[in-house]
Amino acid sequence: MERRALVIGGGIGGLTAAIALRRAGWRVTVRERDEGLPSTGTALGMWPVALRALDAIGVGDLVRGAGRRQQAGVFLRPDGSRIATIDVERLHRRTGDHVYLLSRPGLLAILHEAAVEAGVKLRAGDPVDDVTEVGDVDLVVVADGVFSKAREKVFGPAYRARFSGSTAWRGVVEDMPTDTFVEMWGRGLKFGVTPQEGGRTNWYASAAAPEGRFRPGEELAELRKMFGWWKPPVQTVLDAINESAVLRHDVYVTPPLPSFTYGTVAFLGDAAHAMTPDLGRGACEAIIDAVALASHLGSTRTVEQALHEYDRRRRPATQRLARMAGLAARMTHLRHAIPVRDQLLRASMVAGPPGA
């Protein structure tokens, strides 16, 4: 008998899970709160380990073809002096692949089309308010993001998303192509520039700040006040954007869950382990979660046995990455001991990225 799964959330993790489960022989329905796919969004870094997971569901080469390959990477101080270099070729030798930058809308479009072709039933504008009342299914996959209602329903209010202590700005500059990842670290401030498909440049910035201190209509002025004297490419980006191109959001993380499963319910992506964006691995880990979950469920074992194995393998790995991301965030927000911070960053570049 064909087993049935309900996926709550039609984002990156949810769609990946739906495709992977269909390939494993499940009948899958995805219920998504939003009415449609986003039309705007900044670039996501697809690391080799995530690309291998995408290969497993047949879309890896589509993502490589649509994205921009990162050909160089460097960390700089605000005056333009070098802190550390990313050895792109070393990563390629270790993994056999590269990092590709692709916008969230671009990635979601690929996954959405693959889900439709696989026969996934997609129900947009159809939220799930109570994960304990979803009807007669064999599996529920919770992929409803950092502010997951399902997580709070299952584990209680102690596991609500928490403010990380930092805020982030981001945006895209049209007609400014680049192949290089550049991240500049100042005293308690960070500004990054990465490639994005379509001849665009993706940018982001972060700073420690109180929660909810938004300044509608004044965010660009705030950025120029903090970063205006920094050398290119920061200065170049700030000169090219206007207020309407600036997005701002506070950064939230989830407390470590005691389990990624509950009965026949599995949590993945930000619903399970939302982390600060400092390692650029949030979307990657959601993809890996989804493919790993489907792989365990594709065997002849029971759902409960498969979920136990999924939790055993994915929870320690992702919670370790979340701790490392939090440490990286604290490093970028240091205002003192800057030489020590820079030495730590150089050492991390020698060690190489975790689980690439």
Short mmCIF file of C-alpha atoms in Angstrom, two decimals:
data_model
loop_
_atom_site.label_atom_id
_atom_site.label_comp_id
_atom_site.label_asym_id
_atom_site.label_seq_id
_atom_site.Cartn_x
_atom_site.Cartn_y
_atom_site.Cartn_z
CA MET A 1 0.00 0.00 0.00
CA GLU A 2 1.29 3.46 -0.94
CA ARG A 3 2.31 5.42 2.13
CA ARG A 4 1.09 8.99 2.53
CA ALA A 5 3.03 12.00 3.79
CA LEU A 6 1.97 15.55 4.57
CA VAL A 7 4.65 18.22 4.31
CA ILE A 8 3.93 21.43 6.21
CA GLY A 9 5.72 24.26 4.41
CA GLY A 10 6.53 24.67 0.74
CA GLY A 11 9.93 26.33 1.07
CA ILE A 12 13.33 24.89 0.22
CA GLY A 13 13.31 22.11 2.81
CA GLY A 14 9.65 21.22 2.32
CA LEU A 15 9.83 20.97 -1.47
CA THR A 16 13.08 18.99 -1.32
CA ALA A 17 11.48 16.57 1.13
CA ALA A 18 8.41 16.21 -1.06
CA ILE A 19 10.46 15.38 -4.16
CA ALA A 20 12.69 12.95 -2.27
CA LEU A 21 9.72 11.17 -0.70
CA ARG A 22 7.98 10.85 -4.07
CA ARG A 23 11.13 9.27 -5.49
CA ALA A 24 11.01 6.84 -2.55
CA GLY A 25 7.46 5.84 -3.49
CA TRP A 26 5.38 7.99 -1.13
CA ARG A 27 2.20 9.87 -1.98
CA VAL A 28 2.96 13.45 -0.89
CA THR A 29 0.89 16.56 -0.22
CA VAL A 30 2.52 19.91 0.55
CA ARG A 31 0.51 22.57 2.36
CA GLU A 32 2.02 26.07 2.18
CA ARG A 33 0.76 29.19 3.93
CA ASP A 34 1.71 31.65 1.16
CA GLU A 35 -0.30 31.93 -2.04
CA GLY A 36 2.67 31.72 -4.40
CA LEU A 37 6.43 31.59 -4.82
CA PRO A 38 8.48 34.68 -3.89
CA SER A 39 9.55 36.93 -6.75
CA THR A 40 12.49 38.56 -4.96
CA GLY A 41 15.27 37.27 -2.75
CA THR A 42 19.00 37.34 -2.26
CA ALA A 43 21.58 34.68 -3.09
CA LEU A 44 22.06 31.41 -1.25
CA GLY A 45 25.34 29.53 -1.26
CA MET A 46 24.95 25.92 -2.35
CA TRP A 47 27.90 24.03 -0.88
CA PRO A 48 29.11 20.75 -2.41
CA VAL A 49 27.44 18.62 0.28
CA ALA A 50 24.07 20.23 -0.51
CA LEU A 51 24.65 19.86 -4.24
CA ARG A 52 25.21 16.14 -3.73
CA ALA A 53 21.87 15.97 -1.94
CA LEU A 54 20.24 17.83 -4.84
CA ASP A 55 21.88 15.38 -7.23
CA ALA A 56 20.09 12.60 -5.34
CA ILE A 57 16.70 14.09 -6.29
CA GLY A 58 17.72 14.88 -9.86
CA VAL A 59 18.08 18.69 -9.75
CA GLY A 60 21.75 19.24 -8.88
CA ASP A 61 22.85 20.08 -12.41
CA LEU A 62 19.86 22.40 -12.85
CA VAL A 63 21.01 24.36 -9.79
CA ARG A 64 24.61 24.46 -11.02
CA GLY A 65 23.45 25.65 -14.43
CA ALA A 66 21.18 28.37 -13.05
CA GLY A 67 23.59 29.62 -10.38
CA ARG A 68 26.93 31.44 -10.43
CA ARG A 69 30.03 29.54 -9.43
CA GLN A 70 32.07 31.23 -6.73
CA GLN A 71 35.53 31.59 -8.27
CA ALA A 72 37.30 33.40 -5.43
CA GLY A 73 36.71 34.45 -1.86
CA VAL A 74 38.40 36.86 0.53
CA PHE A 75 37.91 38.42 3.97
CA LEU A 76 38.98 42.05 4.28
CA ARG A 77 39.18 44.83 6.85
CA PRO A 78 37.26 48.07 6.21
CA ASP A 79 40.40 49.71 4.83
CA GLY A 80 40.69 46.97 2.19
CA SER A 81 43.60 45.08 3.78
CA ARG A 82 43.37 41.31 3.67
CA ILE A 83 42.51 39.13 6.68
CA ALA A 84 42.20 35.72 5.00
CA THR A 85 41.59 34.07 1.63
CA ILE A 86 39.25 31.23 0.81
CA ASP A 87 41.12 28.53 -1.07
CA VAL A 88 38.47 27.74 -3.66
CA GLU A 89 40.62 25.20 -5.46
CA ARG A 90 41.40 23.36 -2.24
CA LEU A 91 37.65 23.01 -1.63
CA HIS A 92 37.29 21.64 -5.16
CA ARG A 93 40.08 19.11 -4.59
CA ARG A 94 38.49 17.97 -1.34
CA THR A 95 34.92 17.69 -2.59
CA GLY A 96 35.08 17.51 -6.38
CA ASP A 97 32.69 20.45 -6.66
CA HIS A 98 32.36 24.19 -6.12
CA VAL A 99 30.06 26.57 -4.26
CA TYR A 100 27.28 27.94 -6.47
CA LEU A 101 25.30 31.10 -5.66
CA LEU A 102 21.63 31.09 -6.61
CA SER A 103 18.79 33.35 -5.48
CA ARG A 104 16.07 31.94 -3.27
CA PRO A 105 13.40 32.49 -5.99
CA GLY A 106 15.62 30.76 -8.54
CA LEU A 107 16.15 27.72 -6.32
CA LEU A 108 12.49 27.53 -5.33
CA ALA A 109 11.41 27.68 -8.98
CA ILE A 110 13.59 24.67 -9.79
CA LEU A 111 12.30 22.70 -6.80
CA HIS A 112 8.68 23.66 -7.47
CA GLU A 113 8.85 22.46 -11.08
CA ALA A 114 10.53 19.23 -10.02
CA ALA A 115 7.83 18.64 -7.40
CA VAL A 116 5.06 19.14 -9.96
CA GLU A 117 6.78 16.79 -12.41
CA ALA A 118 7.17 14.19 -9.66
CA GLY A 119 3.45 14.24 -8.92
CA VAL A 120 3.52 16.04 -5.58
CA LYS A 121 0.17 17.60 -4.65
CA LEU A 122 0.84 21.28 -3.89
CA ARG A 123 -1.73 23.27 -1.90
CA ALA A 124 -0.81 26.96 -1.69
CA GLY A 125 -2.59 29.34 0.68
CA ASP A 126 -3.46 26.37 2.91
CA PRO A 127 -1.71 26.67 6.30
CA VAL A 128 -1.69 24.00 8.98
CA ASP A 129 -2.53 25.54 12.34
CA ASP A 130 -2.41 22.37 14.45
CA VAL A 131 0.06 19.62 13.58
CA THR A 132 -1.78 17.22 15.90
CA GLU A 133 -4.92 17.41 13.74
CA VAL A 134 -3.76 16.73 10.20
CA GLY A 135 -5.83 13.70 9.35
CA ASP A 136 -4.95 10.16 8.40
CA VAL A 137 -1.38 10.16 7.09
CA ASP A 138 1.62 7.94 7.76
CA LEU A 139 4.11 10.79 8.16
CA VAL A 140 4.11 14.52 8.82
CA VAL A 141 7.17 16.54 7.79
CA VAL A 142 7.39 19.93 9.49
CA ALA A 143 9.26 22.47 7.37
CA ASP A 144 7.46 25.69 8.30
CA GLY A 145 10.50 27.77 9.19
CA VAL A 146 12.05 29.56 12.11
CA PHE A 147 8.71 30.64 13.60
CA SER A 148 7.25 27.14 13.32
CA LYS A 149 3.86 26.80 14.98
CA ALA A 150 4.21 23.04 14.83
CA ARG A 151 7.46 23.11 16.82
CA GLU A 152 5.84 25.13 19.59
CA LYS A 153 2.76 22.88 19.58
CA VAL A 154 4.87 19.75 19.99
CA PHE A 155 7.69 20.94 22.25
CA GLY A 156 6.09 23.91 24.04
CA PRO A 157 6.78 27.66 24.29
CA ALA A 158 10.30 27.10 25.64
CA TYR A 159 11.29 26.22 22.06
CA ARG A 160 10.04 29.36 20.37
CA ALA A 161 12.55 31.18 18.17
CA ARG A 162 14.77 33.56 20.12
CA PHE A 163 16.29 36.86 19.05
CA SER A 164 19.99 36.32 18.40
CA GLY A 165 21.08 39.85 19.33
CA SER A 166 21.84 40.92 15.77
CA THR A 167 20.05 42.53 12.87
CA ALA A 168 20.71 42.09 9.16
CA TRP A 169 20.29 44.12 5.98
CA ARG A 170 20.33 42.64 2.51
CA GLY A 171 19.59 43.38 -1.09
CA VAL A 172 20.54 42.99 -4.74
CA VAL A 173 22.29 45.35 -7.14
CA GLU A 174 21.29 44.96 -10.78
CA ASP A 175 23.86 45.06 -13.60
CA MET A 176 26.86 44.65 -11.30
CA PRO A 177 28.23 41.15 -12.02
CA THR A 178 30.94 39.64 -9.84
CA ASP A 179 32.47 36.18 -9.46
CA THR A 180 34.07 36.87 -6.07
CA PHE A 181 32.80 36.45 -2.53
CA VAL A 182 34.02 39.37 -0.40
CA GLU A 183 33.26 39.76 3.29
CA MET A 184 34.57 42.78 5.22
CA TRP A 185 34.83 42.72 9.02
CA GLY A 186 34.99 45.86 11.13
CA ARG A 187 34.51 46.48 14.85
CA GLY A 188 31.21 44.79 15.55
CA LEU A 189 30.11 45.13 11.91
CA LYS A 190 30.14 42.95 8.81
CA PHE A 191 29.36 43.59 5.13
CA GLY A 192 29.38 40.94 2.40
CA VAL A 193 29.12 40.88 -1.39
CA THR A 194 28.55 37.71 -3.43
CA PRO A 195 27.73 36.72 -7.00
CA GLN A 196 24.13 36.17 -8.08
CA GLU A 197 22.69 34.90 -11.33
CA GLY A 198 21.55 37.27 -14.05
CA GLY A 199 24.48 39.68 -13.78
CA ARG A 200 23.43 40.81 -10.31
CA THR A 201 25.39 41.27 -7.09
CA ASN A 202 23.99 40.11 -3.77
CA TRP A 203 24.92 42.08 -0.65
CA TYR A 204 24.27 41.76 3.09
CA ALA A 205 25.32 43.48 6.31
CA SER A 206 24.94 42.75 10.00
CA ALA A 207 25.42 44.43 13.35
CA ALA A 208 24.59 43.82 16.99
CA ALA A 209 21.44 45.81 17.75
CA PRO A 210 18.35 45.78 19.99
CA GLU A 211 15.38 43.84 18.70
CA GLY A 212 12.87 45.66 16.51
CA ARG A 213 14.81 48.90 16.00
CA PHE A 214 13.72 49.33 12.39
CA ARG A 215 13.90 52.73 10.68
CA PRO A 216 11.53 52.68 7.69
CA GLY A 217 12.72 55.16 5.11
CA GLU A 218 16.05 55.64 6.88
CA GLU A 219 17.78 52.28 6.55
CA LEU A 220 20.09 53.34 3.73
CA ALA A 221 21.15 56.39 5.71
CA GLU A 222 21.85 54.09 8.68
CA LEU A 223 23.98 51.81 6.49
CA ARG A 224 25.93 54.75 5.11
CA LYS A 225 26.51 56.03 8.62
CA MET A 226 27.98 52.69 9.69
CA PHE A 227 29.74 51.59 6.48
CA GLY A 228 30.08 54.71 4.34
CA TRP A 229 33.84 55.05 4.82
CA TRP A 230 34.58 51.39 4.06
CA LYS A 231 36.53 50.65 0.88
CA PRO A 232 35.05 48.97 -2.21
CA PRO A 233 33.14 46.83 -2.81
CA VAL A 234 31.11 48.13 0.15
CA GLN A 235 31.33 51.75 -0.95
CA THR A 236 30.45 50.74 -4.52
CA VAL A 237 27.32 48.90 -3.38
CA LEU A 238 26.15 51.70 -1.10
CA ASP A 239 26.54 54.17 -3.95
CA ALA A 240 24.45 51.95 -6.25
CA ILE A 241 21.40 51.20 -4.10
CA ASN A 242 18.38 53.23 -3.00
CA GLU A 243 16.11 52.96 0.01
CA SER A 244 13.58 50.68 -1.72
CA ALA A 245 16.32 48.12 -2.38
CA VAL A 246 17.16 47.68 1.31
CA LEU A 247 15.57 44.83 3.29
CA ARG A 248 16.09 44.55 7.03
CA HIS A 249 15.24 41.79 9.47
CA ASP A 250 16.28 40.75 12.94
CA VAL A 251 18.01 37.37 13.17
CA TYR A 252 16.32 34.61 15.19
CA VAL A 253 17.56 31.18 16.21
CA THR A 254 15.92 28.13 17.75
CA PRO A 255 16.94 26.51 21.04
CA PRO A 256 18.44 23.03 20.55
CA LEU A 257 15.54 20.59 20.26
CA PRO A 258 15.56 17.43 22.37
CA SER A 259 14.59 15.50 19.24
CA PHE A 260 13.90 16.15 15.57
CA THR A 261 11.00 13.72 15.70
CA TYR A 262 7.82 13.13 17.69
CA GLY A 263 5.87 9.98 16.96
CA THR A 264 5.46 10.01 13.16
CA VAL A 265 6.30 13.73 12.90
CA ALA A 266 9.74 14.85 11.62
CA PHE A 267 11.16 18.37 11.82
CA LEU A 268 13.70 19.72 9.36
CA GLY A 269 15.40 22.95 8.27
CA ASP A 270 14.78 26.11 10.26
CA ALA A 271 11.84 24.48 12.03
CA ALA A 272 14.40 22.15 13.62
CA HIS A 273 17.62 24.14 13.84
CA ALA A 274 17.45 27.78 12.75
CA MET A 275 20.95 29.24 13.05
CA THR A 276 22.60 32.57 12.42
CA PRO A 277 23.53 33.03 8.74
CA ASP A 278 27.27 33.43 9.42
CA LEU A 279 28.27 30.08 7.90
CA GLY A 280 25.85 30.42 4.98
CA ARG A 281 24.54 26.91 5.59
CA GLY A 282 20.87 27.25 6.58
CA ALA A 283 19.38 26.37 3.19
CA CYS A 284 22.02 23.69 2.60
CA GLU A 285 21.21 21.91 5.86
CA ALA A 286 17.47 21.97 5.11
CA ILE A 287 18.18 20.25 1.79
CA ILE A 288 20.43 17.66 3.42
CA ASP A 289 17.85 17.03 6.17
CA ALA A 290 15.15 16.41 3.58
CA VAL A 291 17.14 13.97 1.47
CA ALA A 292 18.45 12.12 4.54
CA LEU A 293 14.92 11.77 5.92
CA ALA A 294 13.59 10.32 2.66
CA SER A 295 16.58 7.98 2.39
CA HIS A 296 15.86 6.46 5.80
CA LEU A 297 12.15 6.21 5.01
CA GLY A 298 12.81 4.57 1.67
CA SER A 299 13.89 1.31 3.30
CA THR A 300 11.57 -1.42 4.51
CA ARG A 301 11.89 -0.42 8.17
CA THR A 302 8.97 1.16 10.01
CA VAL A 303 8.41 4.90 9.99
CA GLU A 304 9.31 5.06 13.68
CA GLN A 305 12.61 3.24 13.10
CA ALA A 306 13.46 5.47 10.13
CA LEU A 307 12.72 8.63 12.11
CA HIS A 308 14.88 7.42 14.98
CA GLU A 309 17.79 6.97 12.58
CA TYR A 310 17.14 10.39 10.98
CA ASP A 311 17.22 12.05 14.41
CA ARG A 312 20.36 10.16 15.40
CA ARG A 313 22.25 11.27 12.32
CA ARG A 314 21.01 14.77 11.64
CA ARG A 315 20.42 16.33 15.06
CA PRO A 316 24.05 16.21 16.32
CA ALA A 317 25.44 17.43 12.99
CA THR A 318 23.10 20.39 12.61
CA GLN A 319 23.26 21.43 16.25
CA ARG A 320 27.05 21.44 16.00
CA LEU A 321 26.83 23.70 12.93
CA ALA A 322 24.40 25.98 14.77
CA ARG A 323 26.89 26.35 17.62
CA MET A 324 29.66 27.14 15.15
CA ALA A 325 27.46 29.71 13.39
CA GLY A 326 26.72 31.35 16.73
CA LEU A 327 30.44 31.49 17.50
CA ALA A 328 31.12 33.05 14.09
CA ALA A 329 28.43 35.64 14.78
CA ARG A 330 30.03 36.55 18.09
CA MET A 331 33.40 36.87 16.37
CA THR A 332 32.07 39.32 13.79
CA HIS A 333 30.44 41.45 16.48
CA LEU A 334 33.60 41.84 18.56
CA ARG A 335 34.67 45.42 19.15
CA HIS A 336 37.90 44.56 20.94
CA ALA A 337 40.71 42.01 20.53
CA ILE A 338 40.48 42.47 16.76
CA PRO A 339 43.96 40.98 16.04
CA VAL A 340 42.99 37.83 17.93
CA ARG A 341 39.71 37.66 15.99
CA ASP A 342 41.58 37.96 12.70
CA GLN A 343 43.98 35.17 13.71
CA LEU A 344 41.03 32.91 14.52
CA LEU A 345 39.49 33.64 11.12
CA ARG A 346 42.73 32.82 9.33
CA ALA A 347 43.01 29.58 11.30
CA SER A 348 39.47 28.61 10.33
CA MET A 349 40.33 29.14 6.67
CA VAL A 350 43.31 26.77 7.03
CA ALA A 351 41.11 24.14 8.69
CA GLY A 352 38.52 24.46 5.93
CA PRO A 353 34.75 24.82 6.03
CA PRO A 354 32.85 22.31 8.19
CA GLY A 355 31.17 19.45 6.37
CA ALA A 356 31.59 21.06 2.93
#
